[in-house]
CSV table of C-alpha atoms in Angstrom, one decimal:
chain,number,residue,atom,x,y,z
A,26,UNK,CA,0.0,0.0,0.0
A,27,UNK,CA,1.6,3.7,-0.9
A,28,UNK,CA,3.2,5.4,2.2
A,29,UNK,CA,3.2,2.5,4.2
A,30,UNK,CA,6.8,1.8,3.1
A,31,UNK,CA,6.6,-1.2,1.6
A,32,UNK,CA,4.4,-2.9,4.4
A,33,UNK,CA,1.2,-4.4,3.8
A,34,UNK,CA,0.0,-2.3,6.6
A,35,UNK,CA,2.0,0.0,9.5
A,36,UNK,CA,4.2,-1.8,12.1
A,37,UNK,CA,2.8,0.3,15.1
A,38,UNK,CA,-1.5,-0.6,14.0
A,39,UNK,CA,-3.5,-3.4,12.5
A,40,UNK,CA,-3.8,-1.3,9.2
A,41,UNK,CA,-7.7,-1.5,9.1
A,42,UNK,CA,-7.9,2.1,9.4
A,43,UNK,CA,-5.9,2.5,6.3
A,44,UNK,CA,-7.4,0.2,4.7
A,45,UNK,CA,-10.9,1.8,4.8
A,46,UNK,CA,-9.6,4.8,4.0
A,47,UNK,CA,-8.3,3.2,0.6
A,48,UNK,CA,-11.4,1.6,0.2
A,49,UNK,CA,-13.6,5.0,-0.3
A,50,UNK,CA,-10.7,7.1,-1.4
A,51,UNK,CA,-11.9,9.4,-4.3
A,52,UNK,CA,-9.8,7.6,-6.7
A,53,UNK,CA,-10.8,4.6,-6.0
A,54,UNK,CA,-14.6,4.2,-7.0
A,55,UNK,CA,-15.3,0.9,-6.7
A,56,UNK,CA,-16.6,0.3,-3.6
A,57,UNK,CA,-19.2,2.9,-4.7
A,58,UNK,CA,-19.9,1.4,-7.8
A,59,UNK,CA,-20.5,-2.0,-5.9
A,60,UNK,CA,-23.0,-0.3,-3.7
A,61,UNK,CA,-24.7,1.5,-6.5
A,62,UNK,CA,-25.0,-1.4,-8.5
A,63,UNK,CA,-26.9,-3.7,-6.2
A,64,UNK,CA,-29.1,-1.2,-5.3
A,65,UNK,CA,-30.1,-0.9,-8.8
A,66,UNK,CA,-30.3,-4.5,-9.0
A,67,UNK,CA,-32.8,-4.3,-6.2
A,68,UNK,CA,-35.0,-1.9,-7.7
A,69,UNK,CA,-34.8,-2.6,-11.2
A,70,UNK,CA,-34.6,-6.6,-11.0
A,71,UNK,CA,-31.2,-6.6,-13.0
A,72,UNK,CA,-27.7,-5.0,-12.0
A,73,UNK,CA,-25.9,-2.2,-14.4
A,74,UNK,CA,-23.2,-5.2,-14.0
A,75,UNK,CA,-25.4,-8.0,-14.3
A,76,UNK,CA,-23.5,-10.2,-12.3
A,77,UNK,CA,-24.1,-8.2,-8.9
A,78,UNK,CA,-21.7,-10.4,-6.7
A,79,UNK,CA,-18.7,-10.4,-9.1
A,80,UNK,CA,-17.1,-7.0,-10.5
A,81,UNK,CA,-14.0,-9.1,-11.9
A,82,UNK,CA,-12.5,-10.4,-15.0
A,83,UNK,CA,-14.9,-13.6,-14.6
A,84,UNK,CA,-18.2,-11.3,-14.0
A,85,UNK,CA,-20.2,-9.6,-16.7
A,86,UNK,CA,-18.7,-6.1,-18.1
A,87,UNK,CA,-21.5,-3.8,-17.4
A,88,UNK,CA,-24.4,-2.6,-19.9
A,89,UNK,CA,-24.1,1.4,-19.3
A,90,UNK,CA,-20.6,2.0,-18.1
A,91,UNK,CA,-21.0,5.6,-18.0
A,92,UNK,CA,-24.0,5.7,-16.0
A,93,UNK,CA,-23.0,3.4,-13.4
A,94,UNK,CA,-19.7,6.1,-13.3
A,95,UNK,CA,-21.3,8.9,-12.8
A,96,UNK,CA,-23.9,7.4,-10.2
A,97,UNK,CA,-20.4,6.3,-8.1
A,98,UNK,CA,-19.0,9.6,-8.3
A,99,UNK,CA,-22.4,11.2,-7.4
A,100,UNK,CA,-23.1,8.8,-4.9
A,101,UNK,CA,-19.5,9.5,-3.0
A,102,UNK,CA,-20.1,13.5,-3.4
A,103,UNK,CA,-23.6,13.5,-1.7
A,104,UNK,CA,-21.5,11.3,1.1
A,105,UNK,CA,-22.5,7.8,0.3
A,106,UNK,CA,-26.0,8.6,1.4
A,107,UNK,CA,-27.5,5.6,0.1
A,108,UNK,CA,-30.9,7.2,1.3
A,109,UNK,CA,-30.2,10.1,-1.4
A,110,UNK,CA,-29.3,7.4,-3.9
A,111,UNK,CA,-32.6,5.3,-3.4
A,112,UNK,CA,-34.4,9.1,-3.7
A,113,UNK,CA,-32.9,9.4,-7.2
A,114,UNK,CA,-33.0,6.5,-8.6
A,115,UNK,CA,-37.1,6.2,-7.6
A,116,UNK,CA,-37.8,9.5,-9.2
A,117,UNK,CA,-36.0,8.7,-12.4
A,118,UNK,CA,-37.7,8.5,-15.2
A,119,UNK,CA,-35.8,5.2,-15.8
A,120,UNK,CA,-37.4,3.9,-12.7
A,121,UNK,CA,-41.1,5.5,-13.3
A,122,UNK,CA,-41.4,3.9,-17.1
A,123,UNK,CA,-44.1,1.8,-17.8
A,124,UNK,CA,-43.1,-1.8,-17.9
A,125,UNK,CA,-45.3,-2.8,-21.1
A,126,UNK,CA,-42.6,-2.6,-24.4
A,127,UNK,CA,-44.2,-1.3,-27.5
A,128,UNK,CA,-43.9,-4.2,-30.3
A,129,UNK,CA,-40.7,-2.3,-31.8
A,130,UNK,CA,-39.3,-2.6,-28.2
A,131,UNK,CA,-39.6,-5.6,-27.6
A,132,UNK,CA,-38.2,-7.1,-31.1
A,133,UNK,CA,-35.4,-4.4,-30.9
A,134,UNK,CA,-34.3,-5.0,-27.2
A,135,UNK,CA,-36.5,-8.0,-26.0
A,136,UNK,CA,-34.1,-8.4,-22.7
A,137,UNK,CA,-34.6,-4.5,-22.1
A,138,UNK,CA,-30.6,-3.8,-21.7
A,139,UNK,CA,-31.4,-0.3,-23.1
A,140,UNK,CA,-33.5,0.4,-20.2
A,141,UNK,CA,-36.8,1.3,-22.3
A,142,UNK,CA,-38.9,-0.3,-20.0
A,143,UNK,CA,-39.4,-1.2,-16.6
A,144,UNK,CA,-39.4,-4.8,-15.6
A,145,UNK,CA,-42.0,-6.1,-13.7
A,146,UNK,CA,-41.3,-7.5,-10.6
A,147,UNK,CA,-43.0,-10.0,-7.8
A,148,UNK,CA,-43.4,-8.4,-4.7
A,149,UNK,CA,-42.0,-10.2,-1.6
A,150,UNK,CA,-44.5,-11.8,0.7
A,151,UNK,CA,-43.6,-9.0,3.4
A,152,UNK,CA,-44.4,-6.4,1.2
A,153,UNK,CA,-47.6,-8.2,0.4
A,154,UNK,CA,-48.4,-9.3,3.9
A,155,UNK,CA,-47.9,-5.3,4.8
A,156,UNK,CA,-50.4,-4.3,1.8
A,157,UNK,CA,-52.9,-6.4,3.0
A,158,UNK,CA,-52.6,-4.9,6.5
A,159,UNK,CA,-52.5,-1.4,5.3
A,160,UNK,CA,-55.8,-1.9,3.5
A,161,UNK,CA,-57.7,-3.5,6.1
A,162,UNK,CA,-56.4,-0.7,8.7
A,163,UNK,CA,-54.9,-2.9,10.8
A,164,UNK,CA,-51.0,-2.0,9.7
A,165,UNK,CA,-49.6,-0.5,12.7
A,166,UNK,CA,-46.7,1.5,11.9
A,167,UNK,CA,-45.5,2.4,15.0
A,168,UNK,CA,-41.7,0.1,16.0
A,169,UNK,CA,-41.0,-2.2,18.1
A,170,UNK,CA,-44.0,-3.1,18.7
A,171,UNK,CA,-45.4,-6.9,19.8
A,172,UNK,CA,-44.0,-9.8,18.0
A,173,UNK,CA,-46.4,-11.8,15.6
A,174,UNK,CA,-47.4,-15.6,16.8
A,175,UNK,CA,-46.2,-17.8,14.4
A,176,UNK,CA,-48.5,-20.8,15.9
C-alpha cells in the first residue's frame, strides 16, 4: 500500500484504518460502484453489472458504463447517502417507465438492456403481507411493537 513503506499495513496498527480509507478514497470508485449497483439491481430486477456479486474479469462487463460512473462519483459527493441514492433512482424517469414494451421494443431489445422499459417485478410476501394490513387498517406502523405468533 503507498506510504506504508513497503508494508502491507503500518508496524505500530493493524492497518484497518488505512485500509478503509483506501477503500472510499476518491480515486478509487469501486466500492461505490458495488453499492450502487446492487441497489439498482434491487430496484430494477437486474444490476448495471449484471453479475451483482462479481465485479471481476470472470463477472459480466457492465451494460451502461457511464452511468454506473457517474452514479459512483455522485453517490461519494452527496456522502454515500444511500438514502439520497434510493431518492434518485425512484424519481428517475428510468425507474417511473411503464413496464409494457411497444412491439418495436420488444423485437429491438426483447431483454430491455437499453433500459426502455421497466421490468415487472413480484413483490416479496412481506411487502404483500404489509399491503394487505395497510388496506384492512390494521397496519400498525408504529416500532417495536409486539411480535407476531407464528403458531
Amino acid at each position: 500500500m503507498d506510504g506504508l513503506g513497503g508494508h502491507p499495513h503500518p508496524l505500530d496498527s493493524s492497518g484497518r484504518l488505512e485500509f478503509a480509507e483506501h477503500l472510499v478514497a476518491e480515486d478509487n470508485p469501486l466500492v461505490s460502484r458495488v453499492i450502487v449497483n446492487r441497489i439498482w439491481h434491487h430496484l430494477f430486477g437486474q444490476g448495471i453489472v449484471a453479475s451483482v456479486d462479481d465485479f471481476g474479469k470472470l463477472g459480466s462487463p457492465p451494460s451502461h458504463p457511464e452511468l454506473l460512473d457517474f452514479m459512483a462519483t455522485e453517490f461519494m459527493e452527496k456522502g454515500w447517502s444511500i438514502k439520497t441514492l434510493i431518492r434518485n433512482l425512484a424519481l428517475s424517469s428510468t425507474y417511473q417507465m411503464s413496464s409494457t414494451p411497444s412491439a418495436l421494443a420488444l423485437e429491438l431489445d426483447p431483454d430491455n438492456h437499453y433500459l426502455q422499459r421497466m421490468p415487472m417485478k413480484r413483490l416479496e410476501a412481506e411487502q404483500i403481507r404489509d399491503h394487505i394490513l395497510l388496506c384492512s387498517g390494521d397496519l400498525k406502523p408504529g416500532m417495536y411493537g409486539p411480535s407476531v405468533d407464528a403458531y
